[in-house]
């Protein structure tokens, strides 16, 4: 069954409170202070699908050790593609929450540039929100392609 992109009508403050609580829980449970909130909930003014995204970057030589530790705490998200440079985990929450472990310096090390650019550029936030509204109710894979076209050259070109 194809996944559909749907915007959320959840109160952003409710999501923000859950994000803060989960971030504290993730850091306590894993002992990894480097876990951070990423995605639309990490940028005030961005609309989203009501999910919570967290990420942690690590040196390539540390990833397998960290993955083993995360495997003891969380289930891997088999619905998302993973490889040697990034691994998705499901985080228990009443909201769709994921944790991504990625290799620093890899093609997936894009979260800091994304967050900085979104926080600094109201026009980009507006364009991204418009794109999300346009794709609401449409196939997720097509939305992700459109998002990559909008954000790819603007944010991810540092690699």
Backbone as numpy.savetxt, mean C-alpha at the origin, in Angstrom:
# Nx Ny Nz CAx CAy CAz Cx Cy Cz
-12.98 -15.20 -10.62 -13.83 -14.01 -10.62 -12.94 -12.76 -10.62
-13.25 -11.85 -11.49 -12.47 -10.61 -11.59 -12.80 -9.68 -10.43
-11.74 -9.06 -9.92 -11.90 -8.11 -8.83 -12.33 -6.76 -9.40
-13.21 -6.07 -8.67 -13.72 -4.77 -9.08 -13.16 -3.69 -8.17
-12.75 -2.57 -8.76 -12.29 -1.42 -7.98 -13.51 -0.68 -7.46
-13.58 -0.48 -6.16 -14.69 0.24 -5.53 -14.15 1.26 -4.54
-14.61 2.48 -4.68 -14.27 3.49 -3.69 -15.08 3.25 -2.43
-14.53 3.66 -1.32 -15.17 3.46 -0.03 -15.89 4.73 0.41
-16.98 4.53 1.13 -17.66 5.68 1.71 -17.41 5.74 3.22
-16.42 4.97 3.69 -16.08 4.99 5.11 -15.58 6.37 5.53
-15.87 6.72 6.75 -15.37 7.95 7.32 -13.84 7.87 7.39
-13.13 8.82 6.78 -11.67 8.78 6.79 -11.08 8.75 8.21
-11.77 9.34 9.17 -11.27 9.34 10.55 -11.31 7.93 11.15
-12.32 7.14 10.78 -12.40 5.76 11.26 -11.23 4.96 10.69
-10.99 5.12 9.40 -9.85 4.43 8.78 -8.53 4.88 9.38
-8.40 6.17 9.62 -7.16 6.70 10.20 -6.92 6.11 11.59
-7.97 6.02 12.39 -7.83 5.44 13.73 -7.42 3.97 13.64
-8.00 3.22 12.72 -7.63 1.82 12.52 -6.20 1.72 12.01
-5.81 2.62 11.13 -4.44 2.63 10.61 -3.43 2.82 11.74
-3.67 3.77 12.61 -2.77 4.03 13.73 -2.71 2.83 14.66
-3.87 2.25 14.98 -3.91 1.09 15.87 -3.18 -0.11 15.24
-3.42 -0.36 13.96 -2.76 -1.48 13.30 -1.25 -1.25 13.18
-0.85 -0.05 12.89 0.57 0.24 12.79 1.27 -0.04 14.12
0.67 0.40 15.22 1.23 0.12 16.54 1.27 -1.39 16.79
0.19 -2.08 16.45 0.12 -3.52 16.64 1.16 -4.25 15.80
1.31 -3.85 14.54 2.30 -4.48 13.66 3.71 -4.31 14.20
4.02 -3.10 14.63 5.36 -2.84 15.17 5.62 -3.63 16.44
4.60 -3.72 17.31 4.74 -4.47 18.56 4.85 -5.96 18.29
3.97 -6.47 17.47 3.92 -7.91 17.19 5.19 -8.41 16.50
5.69 -7.63 15.56 6.85 -8.07 14.79 8.17 -7.59 15.38
8.13 -6.49 16.13 9.37 -5.89 16.63 10.08 -5.06 15.57
9.40 -4.81 14.44 10.02 -4.07 13.33 9.49 -2.64 13.30
10.28 -1.70 13.77 9.87 -0.30 13.82 9.78 0.32 12.44
10.41 -0.31 11.45 10.47 0.28 10.10 9.16 0.16 9.33
8.17 -0.54 9.86 6.88 -0.65 9.17 6.21 0.72 9.16
5.70 1.11 7.98 5.04 2.41 7.87 3.75 2.29 7.07
2.87 3.25 7.30 1.63 3.32 6.53 1.95 3.90 5.16
1.36 3.31 4.13 1.53 3.79 2.76 0.17 3.76 2.08
0.09 4.22 0.87 -1.17 4.20 0.14 -2.01 5.42 0.42
-3.25 5.39 -0.04 -4.10 6.58 0.02 -4.40 7.02 1.45
-4.47 6.09 2.39 -4.77 6.50 3.76 -3.61 7.22 4.43
-2.43 7.16 3.82 -1.26 7.84 4.38 -1.14 9.28 3.88
-2.06 9.69 3.00 -2.01 11.04 2.44 -3.36 11.72 2.64
-3.42 12.72 3.51 -4.68 13.44 3.71 -5.20 13.99 2.38
-6.50 13.81 2.16 -7.12 14.33 0.95 -7.24 13.33 -0.18
-6.59 12.18 -0.05 -6.76 11.14 -1.08 -7.94 10.26 -0.72
-8.74 9.96 -1.73 -9.84 9.03 -1.52 -9.31 7.62 -1.80
-10.02 6.64 -1.31 -9.54 5.27 -1.50 -10.65 4.25 -1.39
-10.24 3.01 -1.40 -11.20 1.92 -1.37 -11.44 1.35 0.02
-10.97 2.07 1.04 -11.23 1.65 2.41 -10.28 0.57 2.89
-9.15 0.46 2.22 -8.16 -0.53 2.64 -7.02 0.18 3.36
-6.20 -0.61 4.02 -5.06 -0.07 4.75 -3.81 -0.79 4.27
-2.84 -0.02 3.85 -1.60 -0.57 3.31 -0.43 -0.17 4.18
0.40 -1.16 4.46 1.61 -0.95 5.24 2.77 -1.56 4.46
3.96 -1.02 4.67 5.12 -1.53 3.95 6.36 -1.45 4.83
7.29 -2.33 4.51 8.57 -2.33 5.20 9.64 -2.70 4.19
10.62 -1.82 4.02 11.74 -2.10 3.15 12.91 -2.66 3.93
13.67 -3.52 3.27 14.84 -4.12 3.91 15.90 -4.40 2.85
17.13 -4.49 3.31 18.22 -4.88 2.41 17.95 -6.29 1.90
18.38 -6.56 0.68 18.15 -7.86 0.05 18.59 -9.01 0.96
19.73 -8.86 1.62 20.25 -9.96 2.44 19.40 -10.21 3.69
18.54 -9.25 4.07 17.69 -9.39 5.26 16.29 -9.91 4.95
15.88 -9.85 3.68 14.50 -10.13 3.34 14.07 -11.54 3.72
14.88 -12.54 3.47 14.46 -13.91 3.78 14.29 -14.11 5.29
15.15 -13.50 6.10 15.02 -13.59 7.55 13.75 -12.88 8.02
13.51 -11.69 7.49 12.31 -10.94 7.85 11.05 -11.66 7.38
11.10 -12.23 6.19 9.94 -12.97 5.67 9.63 -14.15 6.57
10.64 -14.85 7.04 10.42 -15.99 7.94 9.73 -15.52 9.23
10.17 -14.37 9.75 9.54 -13.83 10.96 8.09 -13.41 10.68
7.85 -12.76 9.56 6.48 -12.35 9.21 5.60 -13.56 8.93
6.17 -14.61 8.36 5.40 -15.84 8.10 4.86 -16.44 9.39
5.55 -16.22 10.50 5.06 -16.73 11.79 3.90 -15.90 12.33
3.79 -14.66 11.87 2.75 -13.75 12.38 1.54 -13.62 11.45
1.78 -13.72 10.14 0.74 -13.40 9.17 0.69 -14.43 8.05
-0.46 -14.45 7.40 -0.64 -15.29 6.22 -0.22 -14.49 4.99
0.49 -15.14 4.08 0.83 -14.47 2.83 -0.44 -14.28 2.01
-0.48 -13.19 1.26 -1.64 -12.88 0.42 -1.41 -13.48 -0.96
-1.95 -14.66 -1.17 -1.76 -15.37 -2.43 -2.54 -14.77 -3.59
-3.41 -13.80 -3.31 -4.15 -13.15 -4.39 -3.30 -12.09 -5.09
-2.19 -11.72 -4.47 -1.30 -10.71 -5.04 0.00 -11.39 -5.45
0.53 -10.97 -6.56 1.79 -11.53 -7.03 2.92 -11.14 -6.09
3.74 -12.11 -5.73 4.93 -11.86 -4.92 6.13 -12.44 -5.64
7.31 -11.95 -5.30 8.53 -12.50 -5.87 9.67 -12.27 -4.88
10.90 -12.43 -5.31 12.03 -12.28 -4.39 12.24 -10.84 -3.92
11.62 -9.87 -4.61 11.78 -8.47 -4.23 10.61 -7.91 -3.42
9.48 -8.61 -3.40 8.36 -8.16 -2.58 7.42 -9.31 -2.25
6.87 -9.25 -1.05 5.95 -10.27 -0.56 4.79 -9.56 0.14
3.56 -9.91 -0.24 2.37 -9.36 0.40 1.89 -10.28 1.51
1.47 -9.66 2.61 0.87 -10.38 3.74 -0.50 -9.80 4.04
-1.42 -10.65 4.48 -2.72 -10.19 4.97 -2.57 -9.84 6.44
-3.13 -8.72 6.83 -3.10 -8.29 8.22 -4.52 -8.40 8.77
-4.71 -9.13 9.86 -6.06 -9.26 10.42 -6.64 -7.89 10.78
-7.80 -7.60 10.23 -8.50 -6.33 10.46 -9.89 -6.46 9.86
-10.83 -5.70 10.38 -12.15 -5.69 9.76 -12.10 -4.97 8.41
-11.01 -4.28 8.15 -10.79 -3.62 6.87 -9.77 -4.44 6.09
-9.73 -4.25 4.80 -8.76 -4.94 3.95 -7.38 -4.35 4.26
-6.55 -5.10 4.98 -5.24 -4.58 5.37 -4.14 -5.51 4.88
-3.08 -4.92 4.33 -1.95 -5.69 3.84 -0.65 -5.06 4.29
0.35 -5.92 4.38 1.71 -5.50 4.69 2.59 -6.01 3.56
3.38 -5.13 3.00 4.28 -5.49 1.91 5.72 -5.39 2.40
6.43 -6.48 2.29 7.87 -6.51 2.56 8.56 -6.38 1.21
9.45 -5.41 1.08 10.11 -5.19 -0.21 11.60 -4.94 -0.03
12.34 -5.16 -1.10 13.78 -4.95 -1.10 14.06 -3.47 -1.38
14.82 -2.86 -0.46 15.23 -1.47 -0.68 16.08 -1.37 -1.95
15.81 -0.34 -2.74 16.56 -0.14 -3.98 16.02 -0.92 -5.16
15.01 -1.78 -4.93 14.41 -2.55 -6.03 13.37 -1.69 -6.74
12.80 -2.23 -7.77 11.74 -1.52 -8.52 10.51 -1.28 -7.66
10.40 -1.96 -6.52 9.23 -1.83 -5.65 9.47 -0.84 -4.51
10.61 -0.22 -4.48 10.96 0.76 -3.46 10.46 2.12 -3.93
9.12 2.28 -3.92 8.49 3.47 -4.49 7.64 4.26 -3.49
7.54 3.76 -2.28 6.58 4.35 -1.35 6.96 5.74 -0.87
8.23 5.96 -0.53 8.63 7.30 -0.09 8.44 8.35 -1.18
8.88 8.09 -2.43 8.62 9.09 -3.48 7.12 9.33 -3.71
6.33 8.25 -3.65 4.88 8.38 -3.81 4.30 9.29 -2.74
4.61 8.99 -1.49 4.05 9.77 -0.39 4.51 11.23 -0.44
5.79 11.45 -0.67 6.30 12.82 -0.72 5.64 13.62 -1.84
5.54 13.01 -3.01 4.96 13.71 -4.16 3.48 13.99 -3.94
2.75 13.01 -3.41 1.32 13.22 -3.17 1.08 14.28 -2.10
1.87 14.27 -1.07 1.71 15.26 0.00 2.04 16.67 -0.48
2.97 16.80 -1.41 3.44 18.11 -1.85 2.67 18.69 -3.02
1.92 17.87 -3.75 1.34 18.32 -5.02 -0.18 18.17 -5.03
-0.91 19.25 -4.71 -2.38 19.16 -4.69 -2.98 18.83 -6.06
-2.33 19.27 -7.15 -2.84 18.96 -8.48 -2.74 17.46 -8.77
-1.66 16.85 -8.34 -1.49 15.41 -8.53 -2.52 14.65 -7.69
-2.75 15.09 -6.44 -3.79 14.46 -5.61 -5.14 14.57 -6.29
-5.43 15.73 -6.85 -6.71 15.94 -7.53 -6.83 15.02 -8.75
-5.77 14.91 -9.53 -5.79 14.02 -10.71 -5.96 12.57 -10.30
-5.28 12.17 -9.24 -5.38 10.80 -8.76 -6.78 10.51 -8.24
-7.38 11.44 -7.50 -8.75 11.27 -7.03 -9.72 11.19 -8.20
-9.52 12.01 -9.23 -10.39 11.97 -10.41 -10.28 10.62 -11.11
-9.07 10.11 -11.22 -8.87 8.79 -11.83 -9.61 7.72 -11.03
-9.51 7.79 -9.70 -10.20 6.80 -8.87 -11.72 6.88 -9.06
-12.25 8.09 -9.12 -13.70 8.23 -9.33 -14.11 7.67 -10.70
-13.29 7.91 -11.70 -13.57 7.42 -13.06 -13.60 5.88 -13.12
-12.76 5.23 -12.35 -12.63 3.78 -12.40 -13.47 3.05 -11.36
-14.19 3.79 -10.51 -15.04 3.17 -9.50 -16.06 2.24 -10.17
-16.09 0.98 -9.73 -17.02 0.00 -10.28 -16.51 -0.74 -11.49
-15.30 -0.45 -11.90 -14.72 -1.09 -13.09 -13.66 -2.11 -12.66
-13.17 -2.91 -13.60 -12.21 -3.97 -13.26 -10.93 -3.42 -12.59
-10.52 -4.10 -11.52 -9.35 -3.70 -10.75 -8.09 -3.69 -11.61
-7.93 -4.71 -12.45 -6.70 -4.77 -13.25 -6.61 -3.59 -14.21
-7.73 -3.17 -14.78 -7.74 -2.01 -15.68 -7.47 -0.72 -14.88
-8.03 -0.63 -13.67 -7.75 0.52 -12.82 -6.26 0.60 -12.51
-5.66 -0.54 -12.16 -4.23 -0.55 -11.82 -3.38 -0.12 -13.02
-3.78 -0.49 -14.23 -3.06 -0.05 -15.43 -3.16 1.47 -15.59
-4.38 1.99 -15.42 -4.59 3.44 -15.55 -3.80 4.19 -14.48
-3.79 3.65 -13.26 -3.03 4.26 -12.17 -1.54 4.27 -12.49
-1.04 3.18 -13.03 0.38 3.09 -13.38 0.73 4.13 -14.44
-0.17 4.35 -15.40 0.08 5.36 -16.44 0.14 6.75 -15.84
-0.78 7.05 -14.91 -0.79 8.38 -14.28 0.41 8.57 -13.38
0.68 7.60 -12.53 1.71 7.78 -11.52 3.10 7.35 -11.96
3.17 6.43 -12.86 4.45 5.86 -13.24 5.54 6.85 -13.57
5.30 7.68 -14.53 6.34 8.62 -14.95 6.52 9.76 -13.96
5.49 10.07 -13.19 5.59 11.19 -12.27 6.30 10.84 -10.97
6.10 9.62 -10.50 6.57 9.25 -9.17 7.66 8.20 -9.23
7.50 7.23 -10.07 8.36 6.06 -10.02 9.57 6.17 -10.95
9.81 7.34 -11.50 10.89 7.49 -12.47 12.26 7.66 -11.79
12.35 7.58 -10.48 13.64 7.76 -9.80 14.51 6.53 -9.95
13.97 5.44 -10.49 14.76 4.20 -10.67 15.39 4.17 -12.03
